[in-house]
Amino acid sequence: MNKEEKVYETFQNISQDYDKLNDIISFNMHKRWKRDTIKHLNIVEDSKLLDVCCGTGDFSIMLSSEIDKKISVIGLDFSENMLSVAREKKEQYKLDNVEFIHGNAMDLPFEDNTFDNVTIGFGLRNTPDYEKAISEMMRVVKPGGKVACLDTSHPTFPIYKQLYWFYFKNIMPRIGQLFSKHRKEYQWLNDSTEQFLSKKELKDLFSKVGFKNVKVKSYVGGCAALHIGVKGK
């Protein structure tokens, strides 16, 4: 089974428990990080936004809540089960400025220069080719627009680093098993984090693809990080 198939199977299986486990595993901090990411986008009125690897739609819905700016949001994911949960939320909150569609981050179904800003929250590390996914996001964002990637990262402080990896390797899969009976899937989330790029490596990749003014912000000692790049005009 290749990485794309593995990721697809994982998120198809955990879709119903994903939100609950995400809150528990991150100690609910992921919502704070997403709200902070939105602040860094400096969204203006009538913006059209894309949220890649939207999953159950949390990030997309946060973006869509900027309704005083009359924005529209498209959330895209390749797991139908995750999208089903996202669409239930859309109906629950009666949102008419967000749309959830099925698609692949490696081949975004949009014309060049379509969106004012593009986000991807905890999804890049699950793509089979990081550079291809970043290039696709750059292609569809307008010149002068921003691409924001929020994802897990690698702490560098020695003691904290050891505690972090102990948690990811030993505690998180057990939480997954306890609350959702999906230990194997949450073991994969540890593996994908361990294999992911460091902050510097990801910043360098943003620059290689062609983004300007790439900024990096760490959260909680580097357990998560935000990378934002601007597409040149």
Short mmCIF file of C-alpha atoms in Angstrom, two decimals:
data_model
loop_
_atom_site.label_atom_id
_atom_site.label_comp_id
_atom_site.label_asym_id
_atom_site.label_seq_id
_atom_site.Cartn_x
_atom_site.Cartn_y
_atom_site.Cartn_z
CA MET A 1 0.00 0.00 0.00
CA ASN A 2 1.51 3.34 -1.03
CA LYS A 3 1.32 6.52 1.05
CA GLU A 4 -1.71 7.95 -0.75
CA GLU A 5 -3.69 4.74 -0.25
CA LYS A 6 -2.61 4.56 3.39
CA VAL A 7 -3.71 8.13 4.08
CA TYR A 8 -7.02 7.58 2.32
CA GLU A 9 -7.79 4.43 4.33
CA THR A 10 -6.74 6.13 7.59
CA PHE A 11 -9.02 9.13 7.24
CA GLN A 12 -11.92 7.15 5.84
CA ASN A 13 -11.79 5.04 9.00
CA ILE A 14 -11.41 7.79 11.62
CA SER A 15 -13.79 10.40 10.17
CA GLN A 16 -16.47 10.03 12.84
CA ASP A 17 -14.00 10.27 15.73
CA TYR A 18 -11.55 12.72 14.17
CA ASP A 19 -12.82 15.94 15.76
CA LYS A 20 -13.08 14.46 19.24
CA LEU A 21 -9.62 12.92 19.07
CA ASN A 22 -8.10 16.04 17.53
CA ASP A 23 -9.31 18.08 20.52
CA ILE A 24 -7.98 15.52 23.01
CA ILE A 25 -4.62 14.91 21.37
CA SER A 26 -3.81 18.60 20.84
CA PHE A 27 -5.30 19.65 24.19
CA ASN A 28 -7.67 21.76 22.05
CA MET A 29 -4.78 23.99 20.97
CA HIS A 30 -5.29 23.31 17.26
CA LYS A 31 -8.24 25.73 17.24
CA ARG A 32 -6.12 28.51 18.72
CA TRP A 33 -3.42 27.90 16.11
CA LYS A 34 -5.97 28.00 13.29
CA ARG A 35 -7.45 31.27 14.53
CA ASP A 36 -3.96 32.75 14.72
CA THR A 37 -3.25 31.60 11.16
CA ILE A 38 -6.36 33.41 9.95
CA LYS A 39 -5.13 36.63 11.56
CA HIS A 40 -1.87 36.36 9.59
CA LEU A 41 -3.78 36.12 6.31
CA ASN A 42 -5.17 39.68 6.60
CA ILE A 43 -8.36 38.67 4.81
CA VAL A 44 -10.11 41.51 2.99
CA GLU A 45 -13.70 41.92 1.86
CA ASP A 46 -14.96 39.76 -1.02
CA SER A 47 -12.02 37.36 -0.76
CA LYS A 48 -12.25 33.89 -2.28
CA LEU A 49 -10.42 31.32 -0.16
CA LEU A 50 -9.41 27.68 -0.62
CA ASP A 51 -8.79 25.27 2.26
CA VAL A 52 -6.85 22.24 0.97
CA CYS A 53 -7.08 18.90 2.82
CA CYS A 54 -10.01 20.38 4.73
CA GLY A 55 -10.97 17.10 6.42
CA THR A 56 -14.02 17.57 8.63
CA GLY A 57 -14.12 21.27 7.80
CA ASP A 58 -13.01 22.96 11.04
CA PHE A 59 -10.54 25.32 9.36
CA SER A 60 -12.88 26.04 6.44
CA ILE A 61 -15.71 26.93 8.82
CA MET A 62 -13.43 29.21 10.85
CA LEU A 63 -12.48 30.98 7.64
CA SER A 64 -16.10 31.25 6.54
CA SER A 65 -17.01 32.91 9.84
CA GLU A 66 -15.31 36.07 8.57
CA ILE A 67 -18.77 36.86 7.16
CA ASP A 68 -18.50 40.62 7.77
CA LYS A 69 -15.98 40.57 4.92
CA LYS A 70 -18.38 38.75 2.57
CA ILE A 71 -15.88 36.04 1.74
CA SER A 72 -16.45 32.66 0.12
CA VAL A 73 -14.61 29.48 1.06
CA ILE A 74 -14.07 26.18 -0.73
CA GLY A 75 -12.90 23.24 1.35
CA LEU A 76 -11.33 20.37 -0.61
CA ASP A 77 -10.48 16.86 0.54
CA PHE A 78 -10.09 13.42 -1.03
CA SER A 79 -11.77 11.48 1.79
CA GLU A 80 -15.50 11.24 1.17
CA ASN A 81 -16.15 10.26 4.77
CA MET A 82 -14.35 13.32 6.14
CA LEU A 83 -16.28 15.53 3.69
CA SER A 84 -19.54 13.98 4.85
CA VAL A 85 -18.82 15.20 8.39
CA ALA A 86 -17.86 18.63 7.05
CA ARG A 87 -21.13 18.94 5.13
CA GLU A 88 -23.11 17.96 8.23
CA LYS A 89 -21.45 20.86 10.06
CA LYS A 90 -22.27 23.22 7.20
CA GLU A 91 -25.95 22.29 7.52
CA GLN A 92 -25.83 22.47 11.31
CA TYR A 93 -24.41 26.00 11.29
CA LYS A 94 -26.51 27.05 8.27
CA LEU A 95 -23.52 28.37 6.35
CA ASP A 96 -24.07 29.55 2.81
CA ASN A 97 -20.59 30.91 2.06
CA VAL A 98 -18.67 27.64 2.32
CA GLU A 99 -18.68 24.71 -0.09
CA PHE A 100 -17.04 21.31 0.37
CA ILE A 101 -15.83 19.45 -2.69
CA HIS A 102 -14.02 16.20 -3.42
CA GLY A 103 -10.57 16.58 -4.94
CA ASN A 104 -6.87 15.82 -4.71
CA ALA A 105 -4.26 18.23 -3.34
CA MET A 106 -1.84 16.95 -5.96
CA ASP A 107 -4.06 18.07 -8.83
CA LEU A 108 -6.32 20.92 -7.73
CA PRO A 109 -9.39 21.27 -10.00
CA PHE A 110 -9.10 25.04 -10.40
CA GLU A 111 -7.73 27.51 -12.92
CA ASP A 112 -4.52 29.40 -12.25
CA ASN A 113 -4.77 32.53 -10.07
CA THR A 114 -8.26 31.74 -8.73
CA PHE A 115 -8.02 32.37 -4.96
CA ASP A 116 -6.99 35.32 -2.82
CA ASN A 117 -5.54 33.03 -0.13
CA VAL A 118 -5.03 29.29 0.27
CA THR A 119 -4.71 27.35 3.54
CA ILE A 120 -3.77 23.79 4.42
CA GLY A 121 -4.10 22.72 8.04
CA PHE A 122 -2.39 19.52 9.22
CA GLY A 123 -2.64 18.08 5.74
CA LEU A 124 0.61 18.69 3.90
CA ARG A 125 2.49 15.96 5.78
CA ASN A 126 -0.09 13.45 4.49
CA THR A 127 0.45 14.26 0.82
CA PRO A 128 2.70 11.93 -1.22
CA ASP A 129 4.77 14.81 -2.66
CA TYR A 130 5.16 17.95 -0.55
CA GLU A 131 6.68 20.01 -3.35
CA LYS A 132 3.91 19.09 -5.80
CA ALA A 133 1.21 20.00 -3.28
CA ILE A 134 2.83 23.36 -2.49
CA SER A 135 3.29 24.07 -6.20
CA GLU A 136 -0.39 23.37 -6.84
CA MET A 137 -1.40 25.79 -4.09
CA MET A 138 0.92 28.41 -5.54
CA ARG A 139 -0.59 27.88 -8.99
CA VAL A 140 -4.16 28.53 -7.89
CA VAL A 141 -3.49 31.53 -5.59
CA LYS A 142 -3.54 34.97 -7.15
CA PRO A 143 -0.35 37.05 -7.46
CA GLY A 144 0.12 38.84 -4.15
CA GLY A 145 -1.94 36.19 -2.35
CA LYS A 146 -0.75 34.06 0.55
CA VAL A 147 -0.48 30.32 1.08
CA ALA A 148 -0.55 29.31 4.75
CA CYS A 149 0.52 25.87 5.93
CA LEU A 150 -0.18 24.93 9.55
CA ASP A 151 1.16 21.53 10.54
CA THR A 152 2.98 19.49 13.13
CA SER A 153 6.70 20.12 13.40
CA HIS A 154 9.85 19.00 15.17
CA PRO A 155 10.79 20.59 18.51
CA THR A 156 14.49 21.28 18.93
CA PHE A 157 14.88 21.77 22.69
CA PRO A 158 16.51 18.50 23.94
CA ILE A 159 14.32 17.53 26.92
CA TYR A 160 11.10 18.85 25.38
CA LYS A 161 11.91 17.10 22.12
CA GLN A 162 12.23 13.75 23.90
CA LEU A 163 8.95 14.22 25.76
CA TYR A 164 7.21 15.25 22.51
CA TRP A 165 8.27 12.15 20.61
CA PHE A 166 7.48 9.90 23.57
CA TYR A 167 3.94 11.34 23.57
CA PHE A 168 3.51 10.87 19.82
CA LYS A 169 4.94 7.34 19.72
CA ASN A 170 3.48 5.91 22.92
CA ILE A 171 0.61 7.97 24.29
CA MET A 172 -1.22 9.22 21.20
CA PRO A 173 -1.85 5.76 19.66
CA ARG A 174 -3.20 4.59 23.03
CA ILE A 175 -5.56 7.58 23.15
CA GLY A 176 -6.70 6.66 19.66
CA GLN A 177 -7.39 3.12 20.78
CA LEU A 178 -9.12 4.19 23.98
CA PHE A 179 -11.50 6.72 22.44
CA SER A 180 -12.01 5.37 18.94
CA LYS A 181 -10.60 1.82 18.69
CA HIS A 182 -8.28 3.06 15.90
CA ARG A 183 -4.81 2.56 17.38
CA LYS A 184 -3.33 1.61 13.99
CA GLU A 185 -4.57 4.80 12.34
CA TYR A 186 -3.25 7.01 15.12
CA GLN A 187 0.07 5.21 14.92
CA TRP A 188 0.17 6.40 11.31
CA LEU A 189 -0.35 10.00 12.45
CA ASN A 190 2.79 9.60 14.56
CA ASP A 191 4.70 8.13 11.63
CA SER A 192 3.65 10.95 9.27
CA THR A 193 4.76 13.55 11.81
CA GLU A 194 8.11 11.85 12.34
CA GLN A 195 8.74 11.71 8.58
CA PHE A 196 7.67 15.31 7.97
CA LEU A 197 9.99 18.20 7.22
CA SER A 198 11.60 20.40 9.84
CA LYS A 199 10.65 24.08 9.96
CA LYS A 200 13.76 25.06 8.03
CA GLU A 201 13.30 22.33 5.43
CA LEU A 202 9.71 23.39 4.82
CA LYS A 203 10.66 27.07 4.64
CA ASP A 204 13.35 26.22 2.10
CA LEU A 205 10.82 24.23 0.07
CA PHE A 206 8.40 27.19 0.01
CA SER A 207 11.26 29.35 -1.29
CA LYS A 208 12.28 26.72 -3.85
CA VAL A 209 8.75 26.62 -5.26
CA GLY A 210 8.93 30.39 -5.68
CA PHE A 211 7.19 31.99 -2.71
CA LYS A 212 8.45 35.35 -1.49
CA ASN A 213 8.76 36.65 2.07
CA VAL A 214 8.33 33.20 3.63
CA LYS A 215 7.56 33.56 7.34
CA VAL A 216 7.62 30.86 10.01
CA LYS A 217 5.95 30.87 13.42
CA SER A 218 6.34 28.11 15.99
CA TYR A 219 3.70 27.06 18.50
CA VAL A 220 4.29 25.44 21.91
CA GLY A 221 8.02 25.01 21.58
CA GLY A 222 7.88 23.85 17.97
CA CYS A 223 5.35 21.02 18.21
CA ALA A 224 3.43 22.83 15.47
CA ALA A 225 4.46 25.52 13.01
CA LEU A 226 2.92 27.99 10.58
CA HIS A 227 4.58 28.72 7.24
CA ILE A 228 3.25 31.56 5.10
CA GLY A 229 4.51 32.50 1.66
CA VAL A 230 3.45 35.25 -0.74
CA LYS A 231 3.09 34.66 -4.49
CA GLY A 232 5.03 37.25 -6.45
CA LYS A 233 3.14 39.75 -8.60
#
